[in-house]
XYZ file of C-alpha atoms in Angstrom:
423
model
C 16.567 18.801 -8.561
C 15.388 22.426 -8.234
C 14.210 23.997 -4.995
C 10.621 24.181 -6.311
C 10.642 20.446 -7.013
C 11.650 19.755 -3.414
C 8.684 21.731 -2.057
C 5.308 20.167 -1.199
C 3.142 20.149 -4.307
C 0.747 22.720 -2.776
C 3.631 25.199 -2.608
C 4.868 24.304 -6.091
C 1.427 24.807 -7.661
C 0.836 27.996 -5.643
C 4.174 29.430 -6.841
C 3.286 28.557 -10.432
C -0.083 30.294 -10.156
C 1.630 33.318 -8.605
C 3.845 33.626 -11.667
C 0.651 33.480 -13.803
C 1.537 32.092 -17.182
C 0.955 34.012 -20.400
C -0.809 31.397 -22.460
C -4.000 33.432 -22.749
C -5.274 36.950 -22.457
C -7.206 35.929 -19.342
C -4.015 34.768 -17.622
C -2.286 38.009 -18.566
C -5.192 39.975 -17.093
C -5.025 37.992 -13.843
C -1.254 38.592 -13.761
C -1.850 42.321 -14.242
C -4.344 42.410 -11.348
C -1.829 40.550 -9.181
C 0.850 43.135 -9.982
C -1.584 45.907 -9.084
C -2.193 44.195 -5.732
C 1.557 43.910 -5.117
C 2.082 47.572 -6.043
C -0.815 48.689 -3.833
C 0.508 46.792 -0.815
C 4.034 48.082 -1.458
C 2.915 51.716 -1.694
C 0.759 51.408 1.413
C 3.600 49.851 3.419
C 6.099 52.448 2.175
C 3.747 55.356 2.951
C 3.111 54.077 6.471
C 6.825 53.607 7.180
C 7.692 57.096 5.920
C 4.841 58.839 7.763
C 5.576 57.117 11.086
C 9.303 57.818 10.696
C 8.624 61.520 10.128
C 6.244 61.626 13.106
C 8.881 59.885 15.237
C 11.402 62.436 14.002
C 9.194 65.368 14.983
C 8.549 63.809 18.397
C 12.265 63.192 18.982
C 13.189 66.694 17.811
C 10.633 68.391 20.050
C 11.459 66.123 22.989
C 15.184 66.867 22.671
C 14.495 70.604 22.607
C 12.191 70.352 25.588
C 14.763 68.359 27.558
C 17.413 70.967 26.811
C 15.495 73.116 29.321
C 13.550 70.598 31.396
C 15.087 68.365 34.042
C 14.700 64.607 33.770
C 13.317 64.429 37.316
C 12.243 67.180 39.716
C 12.061 66.842 43.497
C 9.790 69.255 45.389
C 9.645 69.823 49.131
C 6.002 69.876 50.251
C 6.939 72.213 53.106
C 7.582 74.968 50.554
C 11.359 75.304 50.832
C 14.434 73.053 50.851
C 17.138 74.924 52.785
C 19.491 71.939 53.042
C 19.327 71.051 49.364
C 22.864 69.678 49.295
C 21.919 66.901 51.732
C 18.902 66.058 49.599
C 21.144 66.054 46.531
C 23.519 63.572 48.144
C 20.584 61.362 49.099
C 19.237 61.403 45.540
C 22.720 60.687 44.132
C 22.648 57.272 45.794
C 20.545 56.157 42.859
C 23.040 55.046 40.176
C 21.012 56.699 37.397
C 21.345 60.210 38.881
C 24.178 62.087 37.148
C 23.733 65.625 38.538
C 21.431 67.796 40.651
C 20.736 71.519 40.874
C 18.466 73.604 43.157
C 15.793 75.917 41.779
C 13.022 78.386 42.602
C 10.107 79.143 40.287
C 8.231 82.450 40.125
C 5.170 83.068 37.993
C 4.372 86.620 37.024
C 4.201 89.139 34.194
C 7.056 90.974 32.517
C 6.315 94.560 31.541
C 8.249 96.895 29.252
C 7.059 99.940 27.296
C 3.425 99.011 27.716
C 3.895 95.412 26.521
C 3.041 92.747 29.102
C 3.848 89.042 28.766
C 3.478 86.073 31.154
C 6.720 84.599 32.400
C 8.006 81.760 34.540
C 11.271 82.849 36.127
C 13.446 80.016 37.359
C 15.963 80.899 40.050
C 19.129 78.827 39.573
C 22.786 78.593 40.452
C 24.504 78.994 37.037
C 27.297 76.536 37.784
C 24.913 73.852 39.006
C 22.268 74.536 36.318
C 24.772 73.849 33.539
C 25.002 70.239 34.741
C 21.244 69.542 34.436
C 20.211 71.570 31.366
C 21.655 72.908 28.117
C 20.630 76.540 28.615
C 24.245 77.691 28.982
C 25.022 76.218 25.537
C 21.917 77.781 23.975
C 22.761 81.380 24.855
C 22.530 83.659 21.805
C 23.525 86.824 23.649
C 25.160 87.298 27.011
C 26.030 84.475 29.383
C 24.293 82.417 32.048
C 27.228 83.247 34.346
C 25.989 86.869 34.362
C 23.432 85.730 36.959
C 25.185 86.721 40.160
C 23.735 87.235 43.669
C 22.198 90.665 44.129
C 22.631 91.702 40.479
C 18.909 91.262 39.663
C 19.960 90.081 36.217
C 17.627 87.944 34.137
C 18.142 85.712 31.102
C 15.057 85.344 28.880
C 14.048 83.431 25.746
C 14.433 84.982 22.320
C 10.690 84.991 21.570
C 9.991 86.719 24.892
C 12.753 89.268 24.264
C 11.358 90.005 20.799
C 7.830 90.426 22.182
C 9.055 92.883 24.831
C 11.523 94.577 22.445
C 14.109 94.039 25.153
C 17.797 93.626 24.484
C 20.776 92.870 26.675
C 21.324 95.617 29.218
C 17.718 96.864 29.183
C 15.379 96.843 32.164
C 12.134 94.904 32.485
C 9.599 95.072 35.299
C 8.164 91.925 36.825
C 4.662 92.076 38.284
C 3.871 89.620 41.068
C 0.378 88.856 42.277
C -0.684 89.458 45.889
C -3.336 87.747 47.975
C -4.202 90.781 50.134
C -6.750 93.579 49.676
C -6.968 97.298 50.369
C -9.015 98.756 53.222
C -11.869 99.363 50.781
C -11.923 95.701 49.795
C -10.338 96.164 46.379
C -7.532 93.789 45.344
C -4.095 95.007 46.352
C -1.848 96.327 43.623
C 0.681 93.772 42.359
C 4.215 93.954 43.684
C 6.879 94.925 41.177
C 10.519 93.993 40.802
C 12.965 95.390 38.282
C 15.352 93.073 36.461
C 18.106 93.770 33.935
C 18.271 91.565 30.856
C 21.777 90.082 30.842
C 21.305 87.323 28.281
C 19.000 85.808 25.673
C 18.711 82.070 24.977
C 16.957 80.076 22.270
C 15.962 76.505 23.110
C 14.095 76.019 19.823
C 10.792 75.290 21.591
C 8.357 78.181 21.386
C 6.692 77.507 24.740
C 9.991 77.930 26.571
C 11.449 80.652 24.364
C 8.346 82.792 24.880
C 7.607 82.227 28.584
C 10.773 81.213 30.434
C 13.413 83.280 32.190
C 16.361 82.602 34.515
C 17.574 84.583 37.499
C 20.044 83.841 40.266
C 18.646 81.571 42.981
C 19.163 84.139 45.764
C 17.487 86.937 43.785
C 14.508 84.751 42.914
C 14.110 83.439 46.461
C 14.332 86.956 47.888
C 11.701 88.171 45.401
C 9.107 85.710 46.717
C 10.331 85.661 50.306
C 11.690 82.111 50.441
C 14.530 80.935 52.653
C 15.930 78.594 50.007
C 15.131 76.599 46.886
C 11.793 74.848 46.478
C 13.350 71.703 45.042
C 16.002 69.964 42.995
C 16.331 69.294 39.275
C 18.029 66.001 38.386
C 19.819 64.917 35.221
C 19.918 61.142 34.613
C 22.319 59.003 32.632
C 19.344 57.587 30.685
C 16.380 59.940 30.305
C 14.082 57.046 29.375
C 14.531 55.678 32.899
C 13.026 58.832 34.432
C 9.623 57.333 35.438
C 11.328 54.352 37.059
C 13.922 56.515 38.846
C 11.211 58.883 40.120
C 9.322 55.895 41.561
C 12.497 54.555 43.200
C 13.312 57.940 44.757
C 9.745 58.210 45.988
C 10.247 54.951 47.876
C 13.753 55.592 49.175
C 13.560 59.248 50.213
C 11.678 61.215 52.870
C 7.925 61.348 52.423
C 8.078 65.171 52.483
C 9.355 65.101 48.900
C 7.291 64.882 45.714
C 8.845 63.503 42.525
C 7.920 64.489 38.955
C 9.597 63.138 35.811
C 9.847 64.949 32.462
C 7.054 62.934 30.820
C 4.586 64.312 33.383
C 5.429 67.945 32.652
C 3.870 67.846 29.165
C 1.521 64.907 29.599
C -1.112 66.328 27.239
C 1.424 66.888 24.455
C 2.881 63.381 24.686
C -0.614 61.862 24.871
C -1.664 63.851 21.788
C 1.383 62.718 19.809
C 0.790 59.094 20.819
C -2.862 59.342 19.812
C -1.949 60.900 16.449
C 0.518 58.104 15.723
C -2.070 55.439 16.519
C -4.715 57.114 14.359
C -2.245 57.579 11.495
C -1.279 53.911 11.733
C -4.950 52.874 11.536
C -5.768 55.246 8.661
C -2.787 54.260 6.522
C -3.309 50.585 7.334
C -6.629 50.936 5.524
C -4.646 51.708 2.367
C -2.812 48.413 2.783
C -6.127 46.702 3.505
C -7.675 47.995 0.268
C -4.697 46.715 -1.717
C -4.681 43.411 0.161
C -8.351 42.793 -0.486
C -7.749 43.299 -4.200
C -6.353 39.809 -3.790
C -9.890 38.569 -3.249
C -10.907 39.468 -6.804
C -7.585 38.187 -8.158
C -7.946 34.828 -6.448
C -11.618 34.515 -7.310
C -10.739 34.955 -10.999
C -7.855 32.506 -10.620
C -10.145 29.918 -9.029
C -12.664 30.370 -11.830
C -9.939 30.043 -14.454
C -8.325 26.990 -12.812
C -11.442 24.948 -12.097
C -10.320 22.229 -14.498
C -6.899 22.066 -12.828
C -8.572 21.891 -9.422
C -10.851 19.079 -10.585
C -7.904 17.075 -11.963
C -5.999 17.509 -8.685
C -9.067 16.318 -6.778
C -9.422 13.234 -8.954
C -5.732 12.494 -8.370
C -6.392 12.442 -4.636
C -5.787 16.027 -3.491
C -7.844 16.879 -0.420
C -9.908 20.083 -0.055
C -7.350 21.221 2.525
C -4.564 20.873 -0.063
C -6.555 22.895 -2.586
C -6.996 25.641 0.023
C -3.257 25.622 0.710
C -2.487 26.218 -2.968
C -4.456 29.459 -3.124
C -3.425 30.571 0.367
C 0.203 30.187 -0.756
C -0.504 32.211 -3.900
C -2.195 35.100 -2.060
C 0.238 35.150 0.844
C 3.213 35.260 -1.529
C 1.704 38.329 -3.184
C 1.416 39.916 0.269
C 4.994 38.977 1.176
C 6.317 40.337 -2.124
C 4.357 43.588 -1.731
C 5.480 43.879 1.874
C 9.158 43.364 1.013
C 9.036 45.897 -1.812
C 7.189 48.378 0.423
C 9.639 47.939 3.291
C 12.587 48.424 0.933
C 11.088 51.569 -0.580
C 9.853 52.958 2.747
C 13.171 52.422 4.535
C 15.095 53.977 1.622
C 12.875 57.084 1.643
C 12.747 57.388 5.454
C 16.545 57.225 5.712
C 16.985 59.895 3.022
C 14.187 62.347 3.867
C 16.796 65.035 4.512
C 17.944 64.700 0.871
C 14.642 63.961 -0.890
C 12.535 66.751 0.646
C 15.006 69.603 -0.119
C 15.266 68.308 -3.700
C 11.466 68.407 -4.076
C 11.391 71.898 -2.554
C 13.964 73.126 -5.060
C 12.136 71.608 -8.024
C 8.694 72.902 -6.994
C 9.941 76.180 -5.546
C 8.086 75.704 -2.232
C 8.983 75.248 1.414
C 7.199 72.544 3.399
C 8.417 73.680 6.826
C 8.643 77.343 7.857
C 11.306 77.936 10.489
C 9.410 80.971 11.787
C 6.440 78.747 12.633
C 7.933 75.351 13.505
C 11.425 76.516 14.590
C 12.981 73.843 12.369
C 13.767 74.189 8.671
C 14.107 70.499 7.783
C 11.702 67.587 8.061
C 13.208 65.159 10.611
C 12.984 61.378 10.338
C 13.567 58.728 12.979
C 13.263 55.226 11.507
C 12.373 52.652 14.151
C 12.772 49.030 13.130
C 10.001 47.934 15.472
C 7.599 50.030 13.370
C 8.968 48.498 10.176
C 8.451 44.980 11.511
C 4.916 45.744 12.677
C 3.927 47.310 9.349
C 5.369 44.440 7.306
C 3.650 41.897 9.552
C 0.285 43.664 9.223
C 0.593 43.687 5.418
C 1.284 39.950 5.252
C -1.486 39.215 7.762
C -4.055 41.203 5.779
C -3.008 39.420 2.591
C -3.424 36.074 4.341
C -6.940 36.926 5.515
C -7.820 38.042 1.987
C -7.030 34.531 0.697
C -9.388 32.661 3.012
C -12.675 33.028 1.138
C -11.318 32.334 -2.401
C -9.361 29.354 -1.036
C -12.477 28.001 0.658
C -14.421 28.448 -2.581
C -11.704 26.546 -4.503
C -11.879 23.683 -2.024
C -15.622 23.349 -2.696
C -15.235 22.892 -6.469
C -16.818 19.582 -7.505
C -14.673 17.660 -9.996
C -17.583 16.219 -11.981
C -19.178 19.606 -12.614
C -15.856 21.304 -13.373
C -14.914 18.630 -15.993
C -18.356 18.357 -17.564
C -17.553 20.680 -20.442
C -13.843 19.940 -20.746
């Protein structure tokens, strides 16, 4: 006995209708419409998987580049300085997630050279400690982070900032610092200036940091702004995704004079924008699946019209309206499942081979989708997440199921006497 024969008769009849026999031109037309519905669902599912994977890839790529410079958690002292930062570091290290800590000072100002002025955030660090919480030392293109020594007034800047200032290693740049005072006549006081020597150039691959960030030795930076020590600590965690939880735990366990900030709070607007874009893209591309799924309505309506005699015979043999509904729900849902499976297979295959497919298309068409000068990456990244795949496949099947409800209800209302009148 075959598997189909072991199934309830509603499933057996629904499977037979799904295969749509070829006894007449009308059946062939219905079969063609069914294949179009399957293809539409498959393409919609595949497109959604690929688009979300590419968006996840961009988010992961940008996040990784940001975290090469940013700390996972930052601790600030509300009193303005943290002279005994080593004690604070030991206290923070009691949390098992904390892997390393480094002190820092931040100075906001303007860098000036040959009439070109650019905003800058100079971070005062201890090179040996900073290497344990960020990847700046490994991202040096010229010079070395170890060139930042006490009293040297050396500075390491991003490549984009160096290009804007036309400053190379060994050249001097002037830093302008704002003042809160005023002259005797009431005019704003002239900004204070400090001369630094460019001793290195780094490239994090994130334009915001490469164009606005610089590093100096902690003592030089603190002396520039008149601080007695660092303003806080930068922490590196074993698992960066635990940063919000670790920040909350440190907030509870440490002195109330400290303020915690995790990496997701540093660029809140950017992460919120990416999340919003992903949600909107999911909704928009789901509409493609919905259009294909609701093609099933016309397919099933035609099937119901074509099978009225079969429905009437089943009713006279004792089939209930509920059983008739099940037959057409099975037929429509199977189309959705088939389209979903084909779409998932195609989408996963494309998403996992974007790095091969896109360059091939670029070579054939002679174009470049991603400009490294603009986006700082030359390849389209992809990060396939199986949770997205499951959600997309589930939505496709669910939409197909909803599309079957009205035609199935209409089939259940067929009256045997009227359907067999002209048979």
